[in-house]
PDB file of C-alpha atoms in Angstrom:
ATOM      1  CA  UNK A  21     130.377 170.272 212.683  1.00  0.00           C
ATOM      2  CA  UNK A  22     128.467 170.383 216.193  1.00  0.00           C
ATOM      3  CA  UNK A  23     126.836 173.443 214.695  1.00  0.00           C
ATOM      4  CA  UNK A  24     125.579 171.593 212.148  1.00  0.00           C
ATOM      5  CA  UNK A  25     124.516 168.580 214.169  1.00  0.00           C
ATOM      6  CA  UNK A  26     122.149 170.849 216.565  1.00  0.00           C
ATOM      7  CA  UNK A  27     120.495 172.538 213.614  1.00  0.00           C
ATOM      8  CA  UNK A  28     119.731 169.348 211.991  1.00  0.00           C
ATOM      9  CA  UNK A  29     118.599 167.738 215.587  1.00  0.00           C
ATOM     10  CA  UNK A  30     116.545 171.466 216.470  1.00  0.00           C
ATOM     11  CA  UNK A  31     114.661 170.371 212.895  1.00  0.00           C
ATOM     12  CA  UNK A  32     113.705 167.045 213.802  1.00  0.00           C
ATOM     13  CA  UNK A  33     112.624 168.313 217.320  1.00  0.00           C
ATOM     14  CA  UNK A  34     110.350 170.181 215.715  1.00  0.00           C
ATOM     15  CA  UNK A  35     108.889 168.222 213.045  1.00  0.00           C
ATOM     16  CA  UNK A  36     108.229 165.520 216.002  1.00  0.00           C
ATOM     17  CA  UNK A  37     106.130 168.485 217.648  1.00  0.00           C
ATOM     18  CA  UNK A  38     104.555 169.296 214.673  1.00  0.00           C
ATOM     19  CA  UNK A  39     103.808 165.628 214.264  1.00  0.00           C
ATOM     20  CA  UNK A  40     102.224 165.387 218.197  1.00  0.00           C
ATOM     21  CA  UNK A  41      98.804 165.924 218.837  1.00  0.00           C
ATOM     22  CA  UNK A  42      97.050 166.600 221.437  1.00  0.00           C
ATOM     23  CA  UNK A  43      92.750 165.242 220.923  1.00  0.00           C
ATOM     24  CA  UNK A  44      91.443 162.778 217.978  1.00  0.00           C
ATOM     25  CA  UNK A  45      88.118 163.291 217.339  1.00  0.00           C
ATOM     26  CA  UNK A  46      86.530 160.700 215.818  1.00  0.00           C
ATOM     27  CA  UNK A  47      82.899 160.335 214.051  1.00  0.00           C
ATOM     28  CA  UNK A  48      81.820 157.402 213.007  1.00  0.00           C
ATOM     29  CA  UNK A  49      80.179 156.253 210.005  1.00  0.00           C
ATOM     30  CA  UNK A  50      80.293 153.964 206.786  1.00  0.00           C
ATOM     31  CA  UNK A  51      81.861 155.162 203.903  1.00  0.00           C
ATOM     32  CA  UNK A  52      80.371 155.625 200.126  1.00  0.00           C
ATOM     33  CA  UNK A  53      77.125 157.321 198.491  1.00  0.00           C
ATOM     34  CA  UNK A  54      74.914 154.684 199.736  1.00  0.00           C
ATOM     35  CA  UNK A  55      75.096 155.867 203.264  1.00  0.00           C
ATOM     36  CA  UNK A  56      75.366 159.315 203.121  1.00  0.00           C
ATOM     37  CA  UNK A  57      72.967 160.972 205.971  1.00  0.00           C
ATOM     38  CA  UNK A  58      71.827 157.663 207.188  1.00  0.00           C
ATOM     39  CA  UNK A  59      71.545 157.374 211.236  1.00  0.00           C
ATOM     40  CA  UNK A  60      74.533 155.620 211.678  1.00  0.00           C
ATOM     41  CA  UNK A  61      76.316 158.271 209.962  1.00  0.00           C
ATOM     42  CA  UNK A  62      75.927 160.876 211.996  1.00  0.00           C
ATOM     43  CA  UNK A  63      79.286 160.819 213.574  1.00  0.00           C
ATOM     44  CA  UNK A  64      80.478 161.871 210.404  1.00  0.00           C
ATOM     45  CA  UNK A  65      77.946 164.732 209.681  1.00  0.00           C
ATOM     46  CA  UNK A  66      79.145 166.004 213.105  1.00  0.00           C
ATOM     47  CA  UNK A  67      83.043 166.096 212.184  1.00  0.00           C
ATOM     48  CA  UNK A  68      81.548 168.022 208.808  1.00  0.00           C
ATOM     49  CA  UNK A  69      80.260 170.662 211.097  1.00  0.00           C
ATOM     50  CA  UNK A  70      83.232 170.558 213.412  1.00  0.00           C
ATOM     51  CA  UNK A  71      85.800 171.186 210.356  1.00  0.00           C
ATOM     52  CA  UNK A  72      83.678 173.858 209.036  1.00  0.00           C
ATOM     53  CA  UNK A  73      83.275 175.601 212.618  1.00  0.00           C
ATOM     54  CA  UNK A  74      87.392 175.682 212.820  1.00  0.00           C
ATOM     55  CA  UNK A  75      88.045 176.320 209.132  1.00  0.00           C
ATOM     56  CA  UNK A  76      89.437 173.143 208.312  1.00  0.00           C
ATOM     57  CA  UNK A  77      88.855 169.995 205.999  1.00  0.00           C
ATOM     58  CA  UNK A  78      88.933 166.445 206.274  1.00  0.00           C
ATOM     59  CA  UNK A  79      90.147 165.280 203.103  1.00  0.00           C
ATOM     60  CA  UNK A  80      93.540 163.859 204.138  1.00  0.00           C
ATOM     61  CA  UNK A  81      93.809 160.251 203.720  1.00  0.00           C
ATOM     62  CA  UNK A  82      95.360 157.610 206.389  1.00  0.00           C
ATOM     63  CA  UNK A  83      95.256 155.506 209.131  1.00  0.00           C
ATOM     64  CA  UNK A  84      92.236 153.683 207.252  1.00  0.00           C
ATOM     65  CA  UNK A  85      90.595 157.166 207.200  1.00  0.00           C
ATOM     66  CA  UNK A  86      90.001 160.800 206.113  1.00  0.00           C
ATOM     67  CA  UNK A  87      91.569 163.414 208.614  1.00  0.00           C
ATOM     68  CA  UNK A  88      92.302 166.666 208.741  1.00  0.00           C
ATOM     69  CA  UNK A  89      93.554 168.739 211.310  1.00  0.00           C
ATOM     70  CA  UNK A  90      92.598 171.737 213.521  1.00  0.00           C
ATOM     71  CA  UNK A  91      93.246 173.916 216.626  1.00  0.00           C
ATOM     72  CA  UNK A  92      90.618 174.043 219.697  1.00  0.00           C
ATOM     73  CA  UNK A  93      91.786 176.482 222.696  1.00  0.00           C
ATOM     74  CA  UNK A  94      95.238 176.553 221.958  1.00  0.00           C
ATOM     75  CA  UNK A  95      95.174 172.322 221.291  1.00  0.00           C
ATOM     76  CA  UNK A  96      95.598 170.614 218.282  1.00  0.00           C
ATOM     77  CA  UNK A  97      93.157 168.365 217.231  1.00  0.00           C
ATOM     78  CA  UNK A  98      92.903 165.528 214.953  1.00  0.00           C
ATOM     79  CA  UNK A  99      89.621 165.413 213.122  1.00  0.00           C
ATOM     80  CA  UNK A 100      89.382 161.523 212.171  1.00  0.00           C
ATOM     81  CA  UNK A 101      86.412 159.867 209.347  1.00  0.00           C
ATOM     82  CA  UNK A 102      87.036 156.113 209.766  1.00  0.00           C
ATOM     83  CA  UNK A 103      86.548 154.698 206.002  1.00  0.00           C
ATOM     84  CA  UNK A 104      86.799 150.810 207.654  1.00  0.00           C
ATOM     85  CA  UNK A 105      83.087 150.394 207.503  1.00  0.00           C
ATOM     86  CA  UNK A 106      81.333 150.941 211.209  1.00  0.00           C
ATOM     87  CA  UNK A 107      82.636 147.907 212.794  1.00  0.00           C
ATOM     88  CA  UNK A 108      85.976 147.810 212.089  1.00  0.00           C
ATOM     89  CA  UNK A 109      86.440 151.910 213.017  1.00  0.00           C
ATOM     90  CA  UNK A 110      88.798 150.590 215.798  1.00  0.00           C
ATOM     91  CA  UNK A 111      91.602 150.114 213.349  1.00  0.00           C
ATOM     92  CA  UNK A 112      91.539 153.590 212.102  1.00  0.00           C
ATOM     93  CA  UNK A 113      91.158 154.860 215.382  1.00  0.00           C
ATOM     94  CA  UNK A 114      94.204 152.744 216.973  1.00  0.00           C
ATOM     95  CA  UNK A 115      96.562 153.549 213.874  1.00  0.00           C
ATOM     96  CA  UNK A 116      95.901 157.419 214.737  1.00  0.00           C
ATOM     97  CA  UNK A 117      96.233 157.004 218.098  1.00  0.00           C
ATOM     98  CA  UNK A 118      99.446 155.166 217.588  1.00  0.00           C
ATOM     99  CA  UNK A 119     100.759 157.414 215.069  1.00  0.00           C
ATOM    100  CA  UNK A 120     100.320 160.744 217.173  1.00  0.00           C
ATOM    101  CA  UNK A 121     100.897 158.926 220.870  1.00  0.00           C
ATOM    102  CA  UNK A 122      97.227 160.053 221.790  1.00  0.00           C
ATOM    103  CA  UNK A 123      96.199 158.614 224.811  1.00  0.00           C
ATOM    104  CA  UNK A 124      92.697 157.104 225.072  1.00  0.00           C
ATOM    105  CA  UNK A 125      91.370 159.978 227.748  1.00  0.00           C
ATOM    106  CA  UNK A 126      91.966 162.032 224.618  1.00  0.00           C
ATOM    107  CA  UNK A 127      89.657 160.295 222.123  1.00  0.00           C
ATOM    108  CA  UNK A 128      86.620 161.527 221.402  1.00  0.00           C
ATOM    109  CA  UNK A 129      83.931 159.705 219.573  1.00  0.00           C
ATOM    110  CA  UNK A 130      81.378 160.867 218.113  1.00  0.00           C
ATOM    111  CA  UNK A 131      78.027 158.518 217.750  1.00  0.00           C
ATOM    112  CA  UNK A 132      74.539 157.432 216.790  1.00  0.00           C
ATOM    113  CA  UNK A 133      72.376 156.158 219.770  1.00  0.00           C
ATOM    114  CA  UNK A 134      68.961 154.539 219.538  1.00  0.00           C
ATOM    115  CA  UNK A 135      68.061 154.626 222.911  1.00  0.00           C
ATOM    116  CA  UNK A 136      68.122 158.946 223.417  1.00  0.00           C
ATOM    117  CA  UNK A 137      65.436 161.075 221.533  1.00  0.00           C
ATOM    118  CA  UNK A 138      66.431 162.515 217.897  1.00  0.00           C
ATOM    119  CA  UNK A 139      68.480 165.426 218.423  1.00  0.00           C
ATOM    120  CA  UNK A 140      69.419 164.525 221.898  1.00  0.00           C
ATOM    121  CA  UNK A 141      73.114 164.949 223.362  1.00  0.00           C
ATOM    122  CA  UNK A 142      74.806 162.626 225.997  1.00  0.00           C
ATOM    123  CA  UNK A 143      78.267 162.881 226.644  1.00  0.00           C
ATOM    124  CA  UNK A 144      79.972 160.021 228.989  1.00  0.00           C
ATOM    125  CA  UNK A 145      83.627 159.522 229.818  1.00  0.00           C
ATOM    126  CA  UNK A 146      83.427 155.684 229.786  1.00  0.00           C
ATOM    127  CA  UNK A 147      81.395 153.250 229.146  1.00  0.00           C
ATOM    128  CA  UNK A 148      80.320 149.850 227.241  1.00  0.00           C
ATOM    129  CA  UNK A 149      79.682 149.864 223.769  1.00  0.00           C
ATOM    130  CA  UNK A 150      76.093 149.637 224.334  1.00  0.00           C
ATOM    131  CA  UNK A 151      75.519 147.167 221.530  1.00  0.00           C
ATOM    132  CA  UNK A 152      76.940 149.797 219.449  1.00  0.00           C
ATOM    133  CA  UNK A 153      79.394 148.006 216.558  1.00  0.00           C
ATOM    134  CA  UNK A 154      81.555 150.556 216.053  1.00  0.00           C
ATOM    135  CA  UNK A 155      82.199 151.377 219.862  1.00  0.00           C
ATOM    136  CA  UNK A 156      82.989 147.853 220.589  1.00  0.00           C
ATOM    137  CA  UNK A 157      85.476 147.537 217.749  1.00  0.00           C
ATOM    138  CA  UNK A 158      87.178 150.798 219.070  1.00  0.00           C
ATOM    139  CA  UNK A 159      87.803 149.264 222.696  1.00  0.00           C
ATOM    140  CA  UNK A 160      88.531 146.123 221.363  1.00  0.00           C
ATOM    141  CA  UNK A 161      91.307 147.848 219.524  1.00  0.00           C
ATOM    142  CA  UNK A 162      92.515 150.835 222.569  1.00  0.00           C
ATOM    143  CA  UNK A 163      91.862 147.737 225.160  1.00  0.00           C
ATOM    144  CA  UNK A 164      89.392 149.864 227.258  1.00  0.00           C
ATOM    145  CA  UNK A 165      86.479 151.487 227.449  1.00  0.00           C
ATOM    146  CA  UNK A 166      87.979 154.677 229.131  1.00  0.00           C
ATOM    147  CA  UNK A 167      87.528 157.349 226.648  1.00  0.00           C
ATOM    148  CA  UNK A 168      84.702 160.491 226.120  1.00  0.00           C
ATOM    149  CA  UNK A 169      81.913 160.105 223.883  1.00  0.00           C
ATOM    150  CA  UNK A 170      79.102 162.371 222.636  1.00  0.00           C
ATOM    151  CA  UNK A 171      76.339 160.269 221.673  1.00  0.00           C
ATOM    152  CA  UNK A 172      73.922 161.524 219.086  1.00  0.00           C
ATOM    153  CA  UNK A 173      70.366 160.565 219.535  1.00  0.00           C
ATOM    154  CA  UNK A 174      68.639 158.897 216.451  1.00  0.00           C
ATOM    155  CA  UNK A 175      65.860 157.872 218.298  1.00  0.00           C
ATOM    156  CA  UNK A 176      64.574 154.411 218.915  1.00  0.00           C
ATOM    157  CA  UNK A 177      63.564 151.941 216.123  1.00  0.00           C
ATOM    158  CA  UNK A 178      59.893 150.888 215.586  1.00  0.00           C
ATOM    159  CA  UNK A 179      58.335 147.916 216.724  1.00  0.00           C
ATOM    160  CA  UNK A 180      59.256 144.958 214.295  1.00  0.00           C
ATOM    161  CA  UNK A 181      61.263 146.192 212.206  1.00  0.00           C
ATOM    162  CA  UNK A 182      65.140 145.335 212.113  1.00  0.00           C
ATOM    163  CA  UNK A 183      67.581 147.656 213.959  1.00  0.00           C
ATOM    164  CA  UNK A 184      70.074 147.026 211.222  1.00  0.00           C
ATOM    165  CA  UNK A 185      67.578 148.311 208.962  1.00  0.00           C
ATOM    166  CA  UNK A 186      66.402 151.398 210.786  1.00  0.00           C
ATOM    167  CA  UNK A 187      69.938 152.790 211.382  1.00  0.00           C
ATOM    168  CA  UNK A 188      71.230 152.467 207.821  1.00  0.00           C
ATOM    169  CA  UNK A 189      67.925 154.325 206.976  1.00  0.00           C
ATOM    170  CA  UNK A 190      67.390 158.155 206.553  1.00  0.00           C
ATOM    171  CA  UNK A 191      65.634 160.936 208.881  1.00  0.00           C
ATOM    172  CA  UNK A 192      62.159 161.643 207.421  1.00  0.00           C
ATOM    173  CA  UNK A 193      61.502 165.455 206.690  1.00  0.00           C
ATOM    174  CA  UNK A 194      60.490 165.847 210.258  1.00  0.00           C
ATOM    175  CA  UNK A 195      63.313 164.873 212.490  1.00  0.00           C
ATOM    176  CA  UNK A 196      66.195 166.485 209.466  1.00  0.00           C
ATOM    177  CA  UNK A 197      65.755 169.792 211.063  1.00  0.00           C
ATOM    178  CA  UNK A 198      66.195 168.835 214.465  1.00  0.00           C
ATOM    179  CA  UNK A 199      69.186 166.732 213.702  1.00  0.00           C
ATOM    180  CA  UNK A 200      71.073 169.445 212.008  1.00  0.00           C
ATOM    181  CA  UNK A 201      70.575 171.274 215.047  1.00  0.00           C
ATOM    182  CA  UNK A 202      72.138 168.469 216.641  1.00  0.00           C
ATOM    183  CA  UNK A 203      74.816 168.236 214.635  1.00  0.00           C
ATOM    184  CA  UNK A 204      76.157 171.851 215.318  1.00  0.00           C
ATOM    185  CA  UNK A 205      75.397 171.120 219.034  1.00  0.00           C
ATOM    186  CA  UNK A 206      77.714 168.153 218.698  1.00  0.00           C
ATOM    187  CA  UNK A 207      80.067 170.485 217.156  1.00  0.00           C
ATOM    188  CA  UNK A 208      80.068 172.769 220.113  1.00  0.00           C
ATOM    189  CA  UNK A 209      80.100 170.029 222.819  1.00  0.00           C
ATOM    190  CA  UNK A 210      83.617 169.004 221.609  1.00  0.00           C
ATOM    191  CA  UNK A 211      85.104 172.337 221.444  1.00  0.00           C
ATOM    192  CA  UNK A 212      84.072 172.842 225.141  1.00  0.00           C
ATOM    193  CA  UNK A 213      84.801 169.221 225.906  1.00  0.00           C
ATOM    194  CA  UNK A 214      88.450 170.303 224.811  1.00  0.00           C
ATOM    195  CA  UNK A 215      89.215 173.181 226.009  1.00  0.00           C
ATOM    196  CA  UNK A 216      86.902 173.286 229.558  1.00  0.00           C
ATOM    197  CA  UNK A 217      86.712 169.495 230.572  1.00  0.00           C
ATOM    198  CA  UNK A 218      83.895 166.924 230.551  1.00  0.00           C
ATOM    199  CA  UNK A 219      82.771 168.315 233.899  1.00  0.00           C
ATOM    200  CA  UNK A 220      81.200 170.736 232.215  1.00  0.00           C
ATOM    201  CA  UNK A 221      80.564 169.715 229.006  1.00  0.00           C
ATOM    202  CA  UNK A 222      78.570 167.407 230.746  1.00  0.00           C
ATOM    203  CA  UNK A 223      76.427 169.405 232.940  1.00  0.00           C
ATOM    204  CA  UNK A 224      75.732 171.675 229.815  1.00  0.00           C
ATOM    205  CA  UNK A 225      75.012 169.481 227.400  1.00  0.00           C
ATOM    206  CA  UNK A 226      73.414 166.200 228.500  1.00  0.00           C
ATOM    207  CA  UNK A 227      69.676 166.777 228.212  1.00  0.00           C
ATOM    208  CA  UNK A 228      67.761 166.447 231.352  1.00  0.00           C
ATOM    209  CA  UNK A 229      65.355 164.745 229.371  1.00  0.00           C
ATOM    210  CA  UNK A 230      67.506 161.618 228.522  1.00  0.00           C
ATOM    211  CA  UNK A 231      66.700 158.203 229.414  1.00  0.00           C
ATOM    212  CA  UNK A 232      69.012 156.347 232.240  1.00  0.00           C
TER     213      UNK A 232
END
């Protein structure tokens, strides 16, 4: 009977392990055909790449969200589409945080940011939300602001028009090219952000173009 007992507890050992990861990534965006490759969307565009680059998909659904999941460097990874709408992405981030007992240092978001150049990188450890719905929902929801970020740059918004308006609009012709390049630069920048540190993810990414 003992026997029995440690094979059944040696099972649920490992399905607990199986269960445990070690990085969510999360891009955000807003769900549905309307905002497909919008500016705010680029989060999601990025985990696209990302699940492509390690032969993956992200077509599970839970925790408010499409996931899939992946290895990077020997960790595994959760790759994490919030379907909340962009400023309620904290609740699908928090329920996959709680489910696999991810710590916060071990989020990574993925972003749009108006005030970098199109196609520009910046990756921070911490930080405010920067006006930015979506980031400001996800500390609201982890209770800090202590977790890595790539932020994608979209570029800033011309004069008079609404901010609202120019992120939930599309790249013209001109800027699609560079923002695909982006996109598998994103891609790459988590993959070293996992498996080498922020250090230097930082130093090789962050553009020393970018405006402080």
């Amino acid at each position: 009977m003992s026997g029995f007992l440690e094979r059944i507890k040696g099972v649920f050992h490992r399905k607990v392990e199986d269960e445990k990861a070690m990085y969510i990534i999360a891009g955000l965006g807003n769900p549905t055909k309307e905002y497909e490759k919008t500016r705010h969307n680029v989060g999601f565009e990025v985990i696209d790449v990302l699940a492509d680059r390690l032969f993956t998909s992200v077509d599970e659904k839970k925790f408010k969200g499409y996931y899939g999941k992946a290895v990077i460097g020997g960790e595994k990874v959760i790759l994490l589409k919030p379907q909340t709408f962009m400023n309620l992405s904290g609740e699908s981030v928090r329920a996959a945080a709680d489910f696999y007992k991810v710590d916060p240092d071990h989020i990574i978001v993925v972003y749009d940011d108006v005030s970098l150049d199109v196609g520009q990188l910046r990756i921070r450890t911490k930080g405010s939300a920067g006006g930015h719905n979506g980031i400001k929902n996800i500390i609201a929801h982890l209770g800090t602001q202590e977790f890595p970020r790539i932020k994608v740059g979209v570029g800033n918004k011309p004069p008079r028009m609404d901010l609202a308006d120019y992120v939930l609009g599309r790249f013209p012709k001109e800027e699609r090219g560079l923002m695909e390049d982006a996109f598998k630069e994103a891609a790459e920048a988590v993959e070293v952000l996992v498996k080498e540190g922020a250090g230097i993810a930082m130093n090789r990414f962050n553009g020393h173009k970018e405006k402080e």
